[in-house]
XYZ file of C-alpha atoms in Angstrom:
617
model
C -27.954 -13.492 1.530
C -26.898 -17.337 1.136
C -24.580 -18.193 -1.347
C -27.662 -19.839 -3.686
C -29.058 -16.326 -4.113
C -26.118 -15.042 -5.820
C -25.321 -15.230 -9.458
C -22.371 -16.798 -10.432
C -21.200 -12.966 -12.071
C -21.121 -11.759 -8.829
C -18.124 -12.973 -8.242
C -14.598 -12.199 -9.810
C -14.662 -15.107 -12.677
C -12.313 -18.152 -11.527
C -12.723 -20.100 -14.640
C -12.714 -19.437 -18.510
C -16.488 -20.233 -18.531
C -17.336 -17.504 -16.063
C -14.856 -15.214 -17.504
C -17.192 -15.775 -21.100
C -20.628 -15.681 -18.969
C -19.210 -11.712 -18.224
C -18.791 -11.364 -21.846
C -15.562 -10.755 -22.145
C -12.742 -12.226 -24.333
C -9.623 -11.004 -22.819
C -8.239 -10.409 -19.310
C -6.424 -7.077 -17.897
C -5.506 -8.852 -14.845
C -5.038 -12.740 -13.499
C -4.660 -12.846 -9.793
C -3.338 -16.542 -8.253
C -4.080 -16.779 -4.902
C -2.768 -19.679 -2.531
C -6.201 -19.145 -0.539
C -9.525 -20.177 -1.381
C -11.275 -17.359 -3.360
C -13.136 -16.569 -0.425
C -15.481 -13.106 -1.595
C -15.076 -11.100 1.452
C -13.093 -7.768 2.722
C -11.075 -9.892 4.791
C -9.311 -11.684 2.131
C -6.641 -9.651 0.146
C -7.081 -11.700 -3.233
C -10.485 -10.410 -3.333
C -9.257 -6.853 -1.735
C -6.621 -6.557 -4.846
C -9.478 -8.064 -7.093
C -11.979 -5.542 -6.154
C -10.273 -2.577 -6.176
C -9.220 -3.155 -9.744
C -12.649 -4.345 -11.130
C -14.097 -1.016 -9.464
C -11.495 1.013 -11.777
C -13.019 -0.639 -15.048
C -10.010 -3.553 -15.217
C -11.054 -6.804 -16.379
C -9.722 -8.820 -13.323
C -9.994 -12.830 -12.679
C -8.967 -15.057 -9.559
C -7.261 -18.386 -10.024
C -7.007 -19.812 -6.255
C -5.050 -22.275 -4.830
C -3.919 -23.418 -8.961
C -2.408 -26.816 -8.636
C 1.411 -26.702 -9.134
C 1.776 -29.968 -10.549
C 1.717 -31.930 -13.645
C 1.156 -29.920 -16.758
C 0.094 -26.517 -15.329
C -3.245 -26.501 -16.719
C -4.539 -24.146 -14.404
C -1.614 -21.389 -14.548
C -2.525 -21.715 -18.273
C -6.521 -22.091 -18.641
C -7.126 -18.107 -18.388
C -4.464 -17.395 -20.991
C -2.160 -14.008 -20.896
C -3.598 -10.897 -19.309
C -3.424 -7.472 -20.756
C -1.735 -6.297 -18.270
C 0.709 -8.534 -15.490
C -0.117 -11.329 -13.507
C -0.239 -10.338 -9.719
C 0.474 -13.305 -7.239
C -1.293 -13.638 -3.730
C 0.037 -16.531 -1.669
C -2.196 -16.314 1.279
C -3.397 -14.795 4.362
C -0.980 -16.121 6.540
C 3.174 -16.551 5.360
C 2.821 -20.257 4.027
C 4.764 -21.667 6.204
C 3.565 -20.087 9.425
C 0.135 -21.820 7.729
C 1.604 -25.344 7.286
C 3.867 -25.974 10.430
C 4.067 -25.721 14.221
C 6.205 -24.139 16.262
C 7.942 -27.810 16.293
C 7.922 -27.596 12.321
C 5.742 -30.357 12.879
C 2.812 -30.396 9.861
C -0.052 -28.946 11.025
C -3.519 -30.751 10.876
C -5.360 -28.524 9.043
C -5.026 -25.436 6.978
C -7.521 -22.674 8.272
C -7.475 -21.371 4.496
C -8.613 -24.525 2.067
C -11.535 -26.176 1.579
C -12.448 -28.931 4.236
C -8.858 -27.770 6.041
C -6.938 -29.654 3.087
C -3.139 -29.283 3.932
C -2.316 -30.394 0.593
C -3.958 -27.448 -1.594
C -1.070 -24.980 -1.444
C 3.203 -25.504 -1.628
C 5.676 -24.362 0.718
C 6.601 -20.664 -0.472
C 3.430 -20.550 -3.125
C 5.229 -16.687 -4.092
C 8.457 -18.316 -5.281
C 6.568 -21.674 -6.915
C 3.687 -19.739 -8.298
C 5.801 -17.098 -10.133
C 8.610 -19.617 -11.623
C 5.628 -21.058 -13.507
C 4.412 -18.537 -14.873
C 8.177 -16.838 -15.783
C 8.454 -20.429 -17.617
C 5.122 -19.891 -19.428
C 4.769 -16.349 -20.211
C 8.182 -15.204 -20.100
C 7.307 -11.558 -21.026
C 4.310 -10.538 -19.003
C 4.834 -8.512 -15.944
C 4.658 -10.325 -13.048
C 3.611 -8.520 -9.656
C 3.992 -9.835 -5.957
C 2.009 -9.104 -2.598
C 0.397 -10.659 0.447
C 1.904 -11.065 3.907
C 4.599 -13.391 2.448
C 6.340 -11.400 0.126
C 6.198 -8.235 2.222
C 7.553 -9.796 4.843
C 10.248 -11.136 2.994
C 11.039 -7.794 0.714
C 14.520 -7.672 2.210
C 17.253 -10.004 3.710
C 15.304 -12.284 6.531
C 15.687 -15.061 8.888
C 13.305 -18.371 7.769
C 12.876 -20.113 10.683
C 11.735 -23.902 8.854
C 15.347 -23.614 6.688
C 17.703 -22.165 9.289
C 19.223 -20.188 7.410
C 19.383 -16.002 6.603
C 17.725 -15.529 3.098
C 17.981 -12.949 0.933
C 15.105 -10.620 -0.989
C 12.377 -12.988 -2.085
C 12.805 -11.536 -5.546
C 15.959 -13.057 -5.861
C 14.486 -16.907 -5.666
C 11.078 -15.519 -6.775
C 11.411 -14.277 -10.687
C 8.546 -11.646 -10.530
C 8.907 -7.858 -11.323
C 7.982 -5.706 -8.521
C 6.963 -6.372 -5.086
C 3.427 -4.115 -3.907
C 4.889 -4.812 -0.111
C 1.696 -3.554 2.726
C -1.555 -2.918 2.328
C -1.641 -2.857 -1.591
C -4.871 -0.759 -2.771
C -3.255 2.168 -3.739
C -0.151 0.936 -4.995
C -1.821 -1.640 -7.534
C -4.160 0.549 -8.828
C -1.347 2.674 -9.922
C 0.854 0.131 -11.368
C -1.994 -0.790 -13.481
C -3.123 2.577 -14.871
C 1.064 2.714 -15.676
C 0.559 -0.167 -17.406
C -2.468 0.530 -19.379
C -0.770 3.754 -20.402
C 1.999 1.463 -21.822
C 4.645 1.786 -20.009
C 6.783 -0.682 -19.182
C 7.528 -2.510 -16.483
C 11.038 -1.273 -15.400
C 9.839 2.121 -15.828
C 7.815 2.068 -12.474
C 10.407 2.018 -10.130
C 9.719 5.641 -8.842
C 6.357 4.050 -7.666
C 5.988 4.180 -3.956
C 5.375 1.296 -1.870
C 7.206 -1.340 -4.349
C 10.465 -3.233 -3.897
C 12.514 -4.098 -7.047
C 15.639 -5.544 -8.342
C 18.497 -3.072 -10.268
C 21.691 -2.365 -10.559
C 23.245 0.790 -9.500
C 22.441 2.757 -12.999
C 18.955 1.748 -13.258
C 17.947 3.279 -10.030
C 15.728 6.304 -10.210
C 17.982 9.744 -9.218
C 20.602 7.336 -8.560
C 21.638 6.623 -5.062
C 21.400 10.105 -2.723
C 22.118 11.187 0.931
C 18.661 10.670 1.365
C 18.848 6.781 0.660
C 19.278 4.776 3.675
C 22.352 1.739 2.085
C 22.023 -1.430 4.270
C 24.734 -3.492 4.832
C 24.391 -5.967 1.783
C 23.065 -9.475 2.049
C 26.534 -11.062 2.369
C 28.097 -9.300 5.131
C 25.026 -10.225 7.168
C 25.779 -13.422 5.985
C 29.153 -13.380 7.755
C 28.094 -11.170 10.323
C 25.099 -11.605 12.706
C 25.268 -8.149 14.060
C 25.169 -6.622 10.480
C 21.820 -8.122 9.932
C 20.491 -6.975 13.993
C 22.184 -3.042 12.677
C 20.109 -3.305 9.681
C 16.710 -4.293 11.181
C 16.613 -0.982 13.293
C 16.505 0.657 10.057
C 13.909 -1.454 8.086
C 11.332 -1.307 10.883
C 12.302 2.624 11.770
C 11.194 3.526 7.747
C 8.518 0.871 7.782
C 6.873 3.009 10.454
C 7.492 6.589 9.085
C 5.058 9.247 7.770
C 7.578 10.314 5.770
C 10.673 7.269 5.382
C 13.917 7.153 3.331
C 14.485 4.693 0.194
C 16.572 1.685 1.397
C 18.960 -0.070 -0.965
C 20.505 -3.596 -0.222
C 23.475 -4.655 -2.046
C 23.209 -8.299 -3.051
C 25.252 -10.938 -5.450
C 23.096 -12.349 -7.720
C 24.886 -14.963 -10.339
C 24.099 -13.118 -13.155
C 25.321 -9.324 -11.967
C 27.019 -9.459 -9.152
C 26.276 -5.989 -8.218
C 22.501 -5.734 -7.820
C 20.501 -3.972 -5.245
C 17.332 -4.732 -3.769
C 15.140 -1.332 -3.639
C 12.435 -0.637 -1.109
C 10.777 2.826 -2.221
C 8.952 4.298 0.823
C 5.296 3.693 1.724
C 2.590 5.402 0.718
C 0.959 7.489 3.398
C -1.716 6.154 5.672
C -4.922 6.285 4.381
C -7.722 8.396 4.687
C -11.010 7.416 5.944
C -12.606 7.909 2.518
C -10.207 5.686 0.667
C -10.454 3.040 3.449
C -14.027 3.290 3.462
C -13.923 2.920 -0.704
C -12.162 -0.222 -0.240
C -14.531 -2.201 2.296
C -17.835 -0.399 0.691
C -17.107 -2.347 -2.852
C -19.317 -5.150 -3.687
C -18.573 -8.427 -1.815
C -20.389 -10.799 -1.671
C -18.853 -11.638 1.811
C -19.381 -15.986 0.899
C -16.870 -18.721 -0.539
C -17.496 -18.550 -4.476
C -19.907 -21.327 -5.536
C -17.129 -23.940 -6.564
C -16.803 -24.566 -2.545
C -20.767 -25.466 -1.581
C -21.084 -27.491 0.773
C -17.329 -27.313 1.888
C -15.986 -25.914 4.901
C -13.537 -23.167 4.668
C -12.255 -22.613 8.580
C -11.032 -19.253 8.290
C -14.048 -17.874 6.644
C -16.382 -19.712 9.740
C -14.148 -17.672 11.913
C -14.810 -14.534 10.316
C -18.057 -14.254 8.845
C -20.336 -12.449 11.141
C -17.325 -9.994 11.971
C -16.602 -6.539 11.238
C -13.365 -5.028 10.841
C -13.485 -1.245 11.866
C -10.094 0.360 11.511
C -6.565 -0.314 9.958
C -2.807 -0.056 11.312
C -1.748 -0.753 15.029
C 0.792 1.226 16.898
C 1.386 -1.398 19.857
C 4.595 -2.614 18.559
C 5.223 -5.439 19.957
C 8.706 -7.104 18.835
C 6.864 -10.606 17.488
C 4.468 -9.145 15.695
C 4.371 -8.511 12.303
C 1.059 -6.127 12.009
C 2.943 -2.846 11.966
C 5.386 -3.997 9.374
C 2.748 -5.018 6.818
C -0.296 -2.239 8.088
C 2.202 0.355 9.467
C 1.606 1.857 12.916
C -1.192 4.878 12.103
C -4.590 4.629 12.655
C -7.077 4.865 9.620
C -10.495 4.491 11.014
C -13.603 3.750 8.583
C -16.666 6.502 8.998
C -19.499 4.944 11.546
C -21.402 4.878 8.052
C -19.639 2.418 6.028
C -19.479 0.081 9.609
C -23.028 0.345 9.861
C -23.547 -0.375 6.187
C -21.673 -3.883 6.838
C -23.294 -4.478 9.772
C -26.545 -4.541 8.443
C -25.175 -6.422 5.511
C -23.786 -9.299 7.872
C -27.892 -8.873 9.535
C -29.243 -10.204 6.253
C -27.179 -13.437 6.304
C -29.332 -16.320 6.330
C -27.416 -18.210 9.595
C -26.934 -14.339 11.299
C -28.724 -15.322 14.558
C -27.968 -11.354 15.978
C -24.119 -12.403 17.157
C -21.779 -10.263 15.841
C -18.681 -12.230 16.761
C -16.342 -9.062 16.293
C -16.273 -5.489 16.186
C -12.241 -5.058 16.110
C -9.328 -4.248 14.340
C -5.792 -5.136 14.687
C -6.159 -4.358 18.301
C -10.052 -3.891 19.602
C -9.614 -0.692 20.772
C -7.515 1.745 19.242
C -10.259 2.852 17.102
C -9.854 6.630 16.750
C -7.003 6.985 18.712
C -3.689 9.170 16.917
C -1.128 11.685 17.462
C -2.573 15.260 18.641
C 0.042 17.164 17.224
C 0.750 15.925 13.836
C 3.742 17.309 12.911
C 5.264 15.773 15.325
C 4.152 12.004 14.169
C 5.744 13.288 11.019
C 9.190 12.852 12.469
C 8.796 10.126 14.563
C 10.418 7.140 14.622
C 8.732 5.108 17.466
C 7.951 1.500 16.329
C 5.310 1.523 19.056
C 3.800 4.644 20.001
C 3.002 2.966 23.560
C 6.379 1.457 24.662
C 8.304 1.717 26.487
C 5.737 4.051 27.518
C 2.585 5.811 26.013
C 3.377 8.409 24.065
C 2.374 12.193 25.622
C 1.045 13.280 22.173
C -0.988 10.159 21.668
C -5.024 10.904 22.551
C -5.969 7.847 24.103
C -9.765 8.775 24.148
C -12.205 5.683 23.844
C -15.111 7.797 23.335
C -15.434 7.705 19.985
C -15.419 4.033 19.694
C -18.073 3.796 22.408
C -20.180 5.497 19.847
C -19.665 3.040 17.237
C -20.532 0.065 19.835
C -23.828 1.985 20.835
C -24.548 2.737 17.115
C -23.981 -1.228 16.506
C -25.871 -2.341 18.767
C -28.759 -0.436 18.476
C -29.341 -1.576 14.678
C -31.979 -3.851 14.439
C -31.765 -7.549 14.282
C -28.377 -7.165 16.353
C -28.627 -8.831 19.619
C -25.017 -8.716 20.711
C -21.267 -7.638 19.444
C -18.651 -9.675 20.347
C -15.039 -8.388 20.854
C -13.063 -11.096 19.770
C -9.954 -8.904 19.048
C -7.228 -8.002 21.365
C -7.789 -5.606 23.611
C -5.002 -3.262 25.068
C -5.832 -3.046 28.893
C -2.944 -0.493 29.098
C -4.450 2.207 26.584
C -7.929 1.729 29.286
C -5.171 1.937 32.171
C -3.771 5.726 31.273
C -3.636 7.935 33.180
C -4.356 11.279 30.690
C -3.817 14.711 31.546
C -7.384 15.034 30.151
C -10.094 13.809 32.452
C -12.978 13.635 30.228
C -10.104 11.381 28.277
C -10.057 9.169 31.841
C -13.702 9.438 32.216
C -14.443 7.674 28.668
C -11.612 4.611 29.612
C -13.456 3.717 32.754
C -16.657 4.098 30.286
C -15.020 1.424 27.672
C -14.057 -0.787 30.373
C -17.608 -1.167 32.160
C -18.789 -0.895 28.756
C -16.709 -3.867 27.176
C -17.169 -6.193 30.313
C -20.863 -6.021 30.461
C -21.790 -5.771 26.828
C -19.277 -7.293 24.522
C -17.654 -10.201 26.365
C -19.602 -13.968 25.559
C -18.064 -14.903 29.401
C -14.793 -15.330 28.710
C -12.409 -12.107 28.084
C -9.180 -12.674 25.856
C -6.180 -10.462 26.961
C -2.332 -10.477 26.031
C 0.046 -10.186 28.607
C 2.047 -12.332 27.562
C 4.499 -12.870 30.221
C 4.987 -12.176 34.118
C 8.467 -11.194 33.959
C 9.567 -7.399 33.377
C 12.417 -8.009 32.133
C 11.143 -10.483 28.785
C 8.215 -8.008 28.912
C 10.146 -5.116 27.587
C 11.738 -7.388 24.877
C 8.268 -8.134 23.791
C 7.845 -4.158 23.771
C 4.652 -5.205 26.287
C 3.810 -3.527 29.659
C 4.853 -4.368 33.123
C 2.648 -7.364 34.205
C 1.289 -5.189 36.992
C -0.994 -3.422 34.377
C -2.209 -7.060 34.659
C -3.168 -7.279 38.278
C -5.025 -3.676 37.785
C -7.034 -4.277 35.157
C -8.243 -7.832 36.601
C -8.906 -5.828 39.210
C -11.486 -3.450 37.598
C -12.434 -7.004 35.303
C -13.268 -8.368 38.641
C -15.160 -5.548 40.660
C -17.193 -4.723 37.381
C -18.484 -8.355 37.332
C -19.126 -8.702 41.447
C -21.095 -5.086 40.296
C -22.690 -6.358 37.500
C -23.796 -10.107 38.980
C -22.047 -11.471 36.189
C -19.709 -14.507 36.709
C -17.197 -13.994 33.249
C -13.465 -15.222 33.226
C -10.758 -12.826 31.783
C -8.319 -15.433 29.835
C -4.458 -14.062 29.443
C -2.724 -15.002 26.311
C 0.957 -16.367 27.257
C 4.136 -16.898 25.143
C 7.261 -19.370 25.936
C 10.592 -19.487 24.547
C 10.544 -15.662 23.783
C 14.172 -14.113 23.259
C 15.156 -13.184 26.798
C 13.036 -15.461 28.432
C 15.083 -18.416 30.680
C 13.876 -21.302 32.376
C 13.366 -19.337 35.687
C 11.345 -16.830 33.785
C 8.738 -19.505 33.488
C 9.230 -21.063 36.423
C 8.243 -17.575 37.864
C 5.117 -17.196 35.406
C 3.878 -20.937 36.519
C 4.050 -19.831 40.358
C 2.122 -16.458 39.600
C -0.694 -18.592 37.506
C -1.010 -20.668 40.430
C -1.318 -18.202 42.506
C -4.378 -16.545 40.423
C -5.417 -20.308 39.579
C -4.745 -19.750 35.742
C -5.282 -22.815 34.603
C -3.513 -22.151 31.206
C -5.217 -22.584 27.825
C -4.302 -19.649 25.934
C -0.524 -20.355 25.574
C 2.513 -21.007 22.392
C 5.665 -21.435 21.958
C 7.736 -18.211 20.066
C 7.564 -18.621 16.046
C 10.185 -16.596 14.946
C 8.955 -15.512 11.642
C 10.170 -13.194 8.855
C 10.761 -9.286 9.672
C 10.117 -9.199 13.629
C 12.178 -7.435 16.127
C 11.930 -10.709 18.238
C 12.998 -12.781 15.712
C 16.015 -10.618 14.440
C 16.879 -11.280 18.175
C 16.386 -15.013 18.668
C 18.798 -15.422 15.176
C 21.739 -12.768 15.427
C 21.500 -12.725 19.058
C 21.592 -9.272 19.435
C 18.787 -6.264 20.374
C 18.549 -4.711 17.206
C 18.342 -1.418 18.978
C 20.649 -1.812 21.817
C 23.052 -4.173 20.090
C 23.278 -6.136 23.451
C 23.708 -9.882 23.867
C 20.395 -11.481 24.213
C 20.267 -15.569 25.064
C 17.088 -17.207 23.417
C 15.896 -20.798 23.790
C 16.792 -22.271 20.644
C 16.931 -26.306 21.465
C 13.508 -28.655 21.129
C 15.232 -29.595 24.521
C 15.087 -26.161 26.034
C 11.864 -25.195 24.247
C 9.969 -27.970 25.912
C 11.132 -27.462 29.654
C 9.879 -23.634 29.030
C 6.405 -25.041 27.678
C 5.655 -27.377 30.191
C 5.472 -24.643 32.932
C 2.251 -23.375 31.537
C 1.011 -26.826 32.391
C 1.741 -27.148 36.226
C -1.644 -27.852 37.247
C -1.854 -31.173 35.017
C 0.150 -33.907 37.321
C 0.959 -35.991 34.846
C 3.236 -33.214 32.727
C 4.602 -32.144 36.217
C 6.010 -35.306 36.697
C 7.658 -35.698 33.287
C 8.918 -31.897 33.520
C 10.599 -33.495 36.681
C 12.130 -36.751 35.425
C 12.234 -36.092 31.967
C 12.096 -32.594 30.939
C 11.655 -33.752 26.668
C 10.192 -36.017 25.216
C 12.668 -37.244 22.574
C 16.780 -37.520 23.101
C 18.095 -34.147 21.530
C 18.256 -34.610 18.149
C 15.894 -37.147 17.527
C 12.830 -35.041 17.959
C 10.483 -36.741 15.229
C 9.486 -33.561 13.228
C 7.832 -33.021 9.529
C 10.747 -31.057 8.268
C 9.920 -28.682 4.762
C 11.503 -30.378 2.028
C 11.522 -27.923 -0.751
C 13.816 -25.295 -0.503
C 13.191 -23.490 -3.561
């Protein structure tokens, strides 16, 4: 359906007018979002918002409030029942705002129209000072990637400088750090049963300020103690020791509470406490959460607008949750966690024929992905023994030998996709992981269904150009990116070639490159730009390394150290030095070739003209 043949009560209420139109006089929840209110499964604001409506709470969305002036719109809803739970955004803010240049960007893929001017730097932080200074009592609750990301001390990239907790600038309660379903449906029945805030610290999945007396069971041999916020301060390699740890538990069935010491003015010996994550979902619960009632469309206040995220999106399905690749500058794991939930082939087909009735569906299912395309059904065959692990990636530095790597069952969701009526085609528009089709299994039938995928994916699900990651030529940076050996590379182009020659199809498989990586000199690109050539890569698909909060890669490119090896690792830190790596994805453009030669920047060191952040909250 368009958005003119839904009611405006269809939607979570955004203003006190549609909170009245539901009949109700009082709130149990006020979520303020530094999106768009965007009604669709792949927006967490409406995720959180969902959920809680579906348990019987009285929930309303305030997006993108403006943070000036008088505050009106932190204030036009009044006081919830119940806390105030803060959303800033799909995307870390400033990963949304600036280049890799911390140059503004042009547009933000999240606003109305692209407006760059709808959110602020660090929305958690400037969102939830308001609304300490205006309801000083209510509880106030934090989520999204931004706050997870930033639940302990991290490295922010656009200030240069190690930060701690985001609680400690942000005055808010609790943090609900991952994928927050379960964990905010149970801080609101705690709430509702009137209990207060400081007595949900036993919750899993929450981060929290206390001192040492307030913590639940007091510190045991079981916590995990971190070296505090100002040794790693003083000491690079404290802050590379205690990354190993954080992304170990982050990835654990069963993980260990981690405590960081920190000075904060007021009581100099608080600790910041990350209680360990819930475990992965089921299949029912994950199905629970996309089957609730979205409307999947921008709420009416944006007709007529153009919200470029959403146009990305909007004839996509997602299929599973979680992604055990690993890779060091990625930040899925930490925030999803590394196990597989897939939802049941009835609740996909139940969205799919939902997307069918839209009234500009012309049969193009732009995705049917995940986190990574194809890792749909895949886990550990021995359980127990994913219980102890404590692999960040369950396929590097090799695959795993308990890991079932068998594609069938997401060749049946494909086939049951496409056979639905009034769908023409599915797109893959995710990543796809040309090493888990690669593997070799012990089990043949296992092999059998890989070469199935790949004939499959190639013929069926590729609109002529085929997006892969390998993100670098050289071995060496490869296994600091936690990626495979570039040779995977040349084998699967192989198969991506003989499959089209087979087929009569003429379709262009597109590699995804990064510069500037940690590990990655000069001659490591100059050695990627001769390869290219060689395949006549004519480079499109390229960026320069973001280091951005709680990655292995950017733990490295700050301290300088491997967090797991503790070995000296040189990273490309100048504009000057970023900008001779760049340019070698650009060798077959002669005018770049000749300023990499004479002039390898653009701008005398240190005058690089750059849109700096100015608040530093």
């Amino acid at each position: 359906m368009g958005i003119e043949n839904y009611r405006l009560t269809d939607f979570l209420p955004t203003t006190k007018k549609e909170v009245e139109l539901r009949g109700w006089d009082a709130l149990d929840v006020i979520l303020f979002s530094g999106d768009a209110y965007v009604d669709h499964p792949s927006f967490g604001a409406a995720v959180i918002g969902r959920v809680l409506e579906a348990a019987g709470y009285r929930v309303a969305i305030v997006p993108q409030p403006d943070w000036h002036g008088d505050y009106r719109d932190f204030k036009k809803l009044g006081r919830p029942r119940l806390f105030f739970g803060i959303s800033p955004g799909c995307m870390d803010s400033m990963v949304n705002k600036y280049t890799a240049n911390r140059r503004l960007r042009s547009e933000d893929a999240y606003s109305p129209d692209g407006r760059h001017d709808a959110r602020p730097e660090y929305p958690t932080i400037v969102y939830s000072r308001i609304l300490r200074e205006l309801f000083p009592d209510v509880p106030i609750v934090l989520g999204g990637i931004e706050a997870s990301l930033r639940r302990l001390t991290h490295y922010d990239y656009w200030q240069e400088r190690l930060r701690p907790s985001i609680l400690c600038d942000a005055p808010a309660d609790l943090i609900s750090y991952g994928m927050g379903e379960k964990t905010i449906l149970e801080i609101a029945r705690r709430l509702d049963e009137g209990q207060p805030v400081n007595a949900l610290h036993d919750l899993p999945q929450i981060v929290f300020l206390a001192n040492r007396a307030d913590i639940p069971g007091g510190i045991s041999d079981q916590d995990i103690v971190l070296h505090s916020h100002e040794e790693c301060l003083r000491d690079k390699r404290k802050q590379a020791e205690n990354f190993r740890l954080i992304e170990e538990q982050s990835n654990m069935i069963h993980a260990q509470r981690l405590i960081q010491p920190i000075a904060m003015p007021n009581s100099p010996q608080s600790l910041v406490v990350v209680t360990p994550p819930y475990p992965p979902m089921t299949t029912e619960e994950l199905d629970a959460s996309f089957d609730l009632p979205y409307t999947r469309q921008p709420h009416p206040k944006y007709k007529g607008k153009r919200i470029p995220a959403y146009e990305m999106i909007k004839h996509s399905v997602n299929i599973h949750r979680g992604c055990f690749g690993g890779c060091a500058f990625c930040t899925i794991s930490a925030h999803q966690g590394k196990f597989i939930t897939c939802r049941s082939k009835e609740s996909i087909l139940r969205e799919v024929q939902q997307v069918t009735q839209m009234p500009d569906f012309r049969g193009y299912l732009s995705d049917l992905g995940g986190p990574s395309a194809n890792m749909y059904g895949m886990k550990g065959r021995n359980i127990k023994a994913c219980e102890k692990c404590k692999r960040p990636s369950c396929i590097h530095p090799q695959i795993c030998s308990n890991l079932d790597t068998n594609h069938s069952a997401l060749l049946d969701i494909y086939r049951a996709v496409d056979a639905l009526p009034g769908i023409k085609k599915s797109f893959i528009g995710s990543g796809v992981r040309y090493d888990l089709i690669l593997h070799q299994s012990k089990d043949e039938a296992t092999n059998r269904a890989a070469m199935d995928y790949a004939r499959e994916l190639i013929t069926r699900h590729v609109s002529g150009r085929l997006k892969v990651a390998p993100e670098h030529t050289s071995d060496r940076v490869l296994r600091l990116m936690r990626k495979p050996s570039f040779q995977l590379f040349y084998d699967f182009k192989r198969i991506f070639d003989r499959i089209n020659q087979e087929e009569h199809l003429n379709q262009q498989l597109i590699p995804y490159f990064i510069s500037s990586h940690p590990g990655c000199t000069e001659s490591d690109m100059a050695q990627l730009a001769e390869i290219t050539k060689k395949l006549n890569f004519h480079l499109e698909q390229v960026q320069d390394f973001t280091p951005t909060p709680m990655t292995v890669s950017t733990e490295t490119w700050y301290t300088g150290y491997d967090p797991y090896t503790l070995e000296k690792v040189y990273s490309a830190h100048s504009p000057k030095e970023k900008l001779a790596q760049r340019q070698y994805f650009f060798w077959y453009k002669k005018e770049d070739n000749a300023n990499h030669r004479t002039k390898p920047h653009s701008e005398e060191p240190g005058k690089e003209k750059r849109r700096r952040p100015r608040r530093k909250p």
